[in-house]
């Protein structure tokens, strides 16, 4: 208890001395002055009552000291606030708005400012509060300090990353060359040991440069400075980097062709090693780019296909895996070509056959078959791949079909008028017989070719072919046949007058042929003169035409009539004539009614 009283007395005495109150006689710890001075010592602001008591007790000097301390405290508070704001700006923490009095940030920033490293917990605190830029600067500060220690520059006080010294030390760390101004900077900072380290680095580089010039046959180059482009180029070669076009051009300009040759050989050697690994040929001992295997693998990279000589070379050296890989690559290439809708050529198909890749051949045929079906508007028909794929391929190649294939088309009713596949077939036949006529001079090929041109829906070609001086032809039957097919072509084009002239000439040339009369019957039906048409049809029957063929002709005429009213009229006429014999005409009445109804709607 006595010791505590002594301590209080000592404390009171010290406070009286500090606050200029030694003249105050009462030194008891229970003194009112002791209470006031203790509050001031703790930074507690005095009450008016307490200030008044000090005045009454004649302690003016004490009041003056208190006033000065309060002013200092206010000023220091402002200084701390200003310093905190500057540090936040410097260390990119302005978005952090918590007061300096209650935040860890002030302490952390002061640590950074004094060049001290942050602890792991402090780094975590920065990240947790989103102060990523501050943390980045902290890491830079740490690195800067480490570099100063490593390169003997610790006497340099500033540790902020924007210091020129930081950039210089980073260049030293990367053994990069310093500029004259950077070297002078070290001298100005009195960092002589740091400057000496740089000189040592330069000396090592100069030795290295000399070794590289020797190694890559570049000793004739006059510029031996480390700033020479040659040093960087030789370093690239030595680190197994390929030369770019600019580097090669520069070496050529300097006359360093041997250096280029060495670099390119090294590049090819690396490429050869990579290709051997890729194509499972690492057991092949020869690593020289002059090896024939290197040439084979290079070609294989470009074309994906091996030639016969290359295959023999590989087989002799038991490099069968390369052949297998190459074949698989080429097969994949052909598959991709098929997937893109491209056609395989004959050599590619032969390769597939020779390598027993019928699966890809079938895939190619199926893809091509689908394309051709779309082209010939057969996409909705369920046609077997064979023989219809072969038929369409022949048509594409403009090759004539043999009779068996034609029969297949007829069985599937693919030669009906207007169908694209029928048009292609008939066009081929027309071209063939026209060419035969020009080749052999056989005029009987004229009506045959003309007939096919008409079926190919190209009556103009038929007219062009039959535009002949028939007086030059002796055979009446031939003149009649040409006149009939020419008249039919005129009829196809709607020129009934010229069609009738041709039909009548044909009758004159060969009165006993039924064909001119059949044509006249069709012409009269086109004119809606049905009784007269029947007359001519009867004349055709008398001359050998079969009644059922004439009925088929009537059916074709009605079907091909484009005018709906005329078609309806013809159908009604035939039904009145014989409703059982021409029962098929009812369908055209229904079509007419339906279309009329659509028009009314």
PDB file of N, CA, C and O in Angstrom, residues 545-568:
ATOM      1  N   UNK A 545     -51.567 -48.137-137.711  1.00  0.00           N
ATOM      2  CA  UNK A 545     -51.420 -47.743-136.302  1.00  0.00           C
ATOM      3  C   UNK A 545     -52.345 -48.594-135.437  1.00  0.00           C
ATOM      4  O   UNK A 545     -53.484 -48.884-135.827  1.00  0.00           O
ATOM      5  N   UNK A 546     -51.895 -48.998-134.280  1.00  0.00           N
ATOM      6  CA  UNK A 546     -52.713 -49.783-133.362  1.00  0.00           C
ATOM      7  C   UNK A 546     -53.688 -48.863-132.630  1.00  0.00           C
ATOM      8  O   UNK A 546     -53.298 -47.769-132.189  1.00  0.00           O
ATOM      9  N   UNK A 547     -54.952 -49.306-132.484  1.00  0.00           N
ATOM     10  CA  UNK A 547     -55.941 -48.468-131.792  1.00  0.00           C
ATOM     11  C   UNK A 547     -55.495 -48.059-130.394  1.00  0.00           C
ATOM     12  O   UNK A 547     -55.727 -46.914-129.973  1.00  0.00           O
ATOM     13  N   UNK A 548     -54.872 -49.017-129.679  1.00  0.00           N
ATOM     14  CA  UNK A 548     -54.452 -48.667-128.314  1.00  0.00           C
ATOM     15  C   UNK A 548     -53.345 -47.601-128.333  1.00  0.00           C
ATOM     16  O   UNK A 548     -53.271 -46.761-127.420  1.00  0.00           O
ATOM     17  N   UNK A 549     -52.492 -47.626-129.373  1.00  0.00           N
ATOM     18  CA  UNK A 549     -51.458 -46.598-129.479  1.00  0.00           C
ATOM     19  C   UNK A 549     -52.080 -45.237-129.766  1.00  0.00           C
ATOM     20  O   UNK A 549     -51.621 -44.203-129.251  1.00  0.00           O
ATOM     21  N   UNK A 550     -53.112 -45.244-130.575  1.00  0.00           N
ATOM     22  CA  UNK A 550     -53.814 -43.981-130.881  1.00  0.00           C
ATOM     23  C   UNK A 550     -54.484 -43.442-129.630  1.00  0.00           C
ATOM     24  O   UNK A 550     -54.481 -42.232-129.359  1.00  0.00           O
ATOM     25  N   UNK A 551     -55.096 -44.344-128.846  1.00  0.00           N
ATOM     26  CA  UNK A 551     -55.706 -43.901-127.584  1.00  0.00           C
ATOM     27  C   UNK A 551     -54.649 -43.311-126.640  1.00  0.00           C
ATOM     28  O   UNK A 551     -54.904 -42.313-125.939  1.00  0.00           O
ATOM     29  N   UNK A 552     -53.473 -43.949-126.614  1.00  0.00           N
ATOM     30  CA  UNK A 552     -52.382 -43.400-125.784  1.00  0.00           C
ATOM     31  C   UNK A 552     -51.971 -42.011-126.270  1.00  0.00           C
ATOM     32  O   UNK A 552     -51.639 -41.126-125.471  1.00  0.00           O
ATOM     33  N   UNK A 553     -52.023 -41.868-127.625  1.00  0.00           N
ATOM     34  CA  UNK A 553     -51.670 -40.565-128.200  1.00  0.00           C
ATOM     35  C   UNK A 553     -52.681 -39.503-127.755  1.00  0.00           C
ATOM     36  O   UNK A 553     -52.291 -38.380-127.402  1.00  0.00           O
ATOM     37  N   UNK A 554     -53.994 -39.890-127.786  1.00  0.00           N
ATOM     38  CA  UNK A 554     -55.024 -38.955-127.313  1.00  0.00           C
ATOM     39  C   UNK A 554     -54.753 -38.563-125.842  1.00  0.00           C
ATOM     40  O   UNK A 554     -54.884 -37.399-125.459  1.00  0.00           O
ATOM     41  N   UNK A 555     -54.382 -39.556-125.067  1.00  0.00           N
ATOM     42  CA  UNK A 555     -54.129 -39.320-123.646  1.00  0.00           C
ATOM     43  C   UNK A 555     -52.951 -38.349-123.470  1.00  0.00           C
ATOM     44  O   UNK A 555     -52.993 -37.436-122.634  1.00  0.00           O
ATOM     45  N   UNK A 556     -51.902 -38.542-124.278  1.00  0.00           N
ATOM     46  CA  UNK A 556     -50.741 -37.656-124.201  1.00  0.00           C
ATOM     47  C   UNK A 556     -51.106 -36.228-124.595  1.00  0.00           C
ATOM     48  O   UNK A 556     -50.644 -35.260-124.008  1.00  0.00           O
ATOM     49  N   UNK A 557     -51.951 -36.113-125.635  1.00  0.00           N
ATOM     50  CA  UNK A 557     -52.368 -34.788-126.099  1.00  0.00           C
ATOM     51  C   UNK A 557     -53.127 -34.051-125.008  1.00  0.00           C
ATOM     52  O   UNK A 557     -52.869 -32.876-124.724  1.00  0.00           O
ATOM     53  N   UNK A 558     -54.066 -34.748-124.359  1.00  0.00           N
ATOM     54  CA  UNK A 558     -54.859 -34.117-123.285  1.00  0.00           C
ATOM     55  C   UNK A 558     -53.955 -33.731-122.119  1.00  0.00           C
ATOM     56  O   UNK A 558     -54.055 -32.636-121.564  1.00  0.00           O
ATOM     57  N   UNK A 559     -53.054 -34.663-121.750  1.00  0.00           N
ATOM     58  CA  UNK A 559     -52.171 -34.421-120.605  1.00  0.00           C
ATOM     59  C   UNK A 559     -51.244 -33.237-120.843  1.00  0.00           C
ATOM     60  O   UNK A 559     -50.963 -32.446-119.937  1.00  0.00           O
ATOM     61  N   UNK A 560     -50.774 -33.085-122.092  1.00  0.00           N
ATOM     62  CA  UNK A 560     -49.799 -32.030-122.379  1.00  0.00           C
ATOM     63  C   UNK A 560     -50.448 -30.683-122.686  1.00  0.00           C
ATOM     64  O   UNK A 560     -49.742 -29.687-122.853  1.00  0.00           O
ATOM     65  N   UNK A 561     -51.772 -30.652-122.769  1.00  0.00           N
ATOM     66  CA  UNK A 561     -52.459 -29.382-123.038  1.00  0.00           C
ATOM     67  C   UNK A 561     -52.308 -28.456-121.833  1.00  0.00           C
ATOM     68  O   UNK A 561     -52.667 -28.818-120.708  1.00  0.00           O
ATOM     69  N   UNK A 562     -51.743 -27.276-122.077  1.00  0.00           N
ATOM     70  CA  UNK A 562     -51.474 -26.357-120.970  1.00  0.00           C
ATOM     71  C   UNK A 562     -52.702 -25.553-120.567  1.00  0.00           C
ATOM     72  O   UNK A 562     -52.845 -25.173-119.407  1.00  0.00           O
ATOM     73  N   UNK A 563     -53.587 -25.301-121.526  1.00  0.00           N
ATOM     74  CA  UNK A 563     -54.803 -24.521-121.247  1.00  0.00           C
ATOM     75  C   UNK A 563     -55.817 -25.416-120.536  1.00  0.00           C
ATOM     76  O   UNK A 563     -56.295 -26.407-121.101  1.00  0.00           O
ATOM     77  N   UNK A 564     -56.178 -25.057-119.308  1.00  0.00           N
ATOM     78  CA  UNK A 564     -57.082 -25.886-118.503  1.00  0.00           C
ATOM     79  C   UNK A 564     -58.473 -25.991-119.150  1.00  0.00           C
ATOM     80  O   UNK A 564     -59.112 -27.053-119.096  1.00  0.00           O
ATOM     81  N   UNK A 565     -58.932 -24.911-119.718  1.00  0.00           N
ATOM     82  CA  UNK A 565     -60.258 -24.943-120.346  1.00  0.00           C
ATOM     83  C   UNK A 565     -60.271 -25.903-121.529  1.00  0.00           C
ATOM     84  O   UNK A 565     -61.228 -26.676-121.713  1.00  0.00           O
ATOM     85  N   UNK A 566     -59.205 -25.857-122.329  1.00  0.00           N
ATOM     86  CA  UNK A 566     -59.119 -26.774-123.467  1.00  0.00           C
ATOM     87  C   UNK A 566     -59.019 -28.220-123.002  1.00  0.00           C
ATOM     88  O   UNK A 566     -59.597 -29.133-123.609  1.00  0.00           O
ATOM     89  N   UNK A 567     -58.262 -28.423-121.921  1.00  0.00           N
ATOM     90  CA  UNK A 567     -58.122 -29.784-121.397  1.00  0.00           C
ATOM     91  C   UNK A 567     -59.482 -30.301-120.915  1.00  0.00           C
ATOM     92  O   UNK A 567     -59.854 -31.452-121.166  1.00  0.00           O
ATOM     93  N   UNK A 568     -60.196 -29.470-120.220  1.00  0.00           N
ATOM     94  CA  UNK A 568     -61.534 -29.837-119.736  1.00  0.00           C
ATOM     95  C   UNK A 568     -62.465 -30.145-120.917  1.00  0.00           C
ATOM     96  O   UNK A 568     -63.212 -31.130-120.902  1.00  0.00           O
TER      97      UNK A 568
END
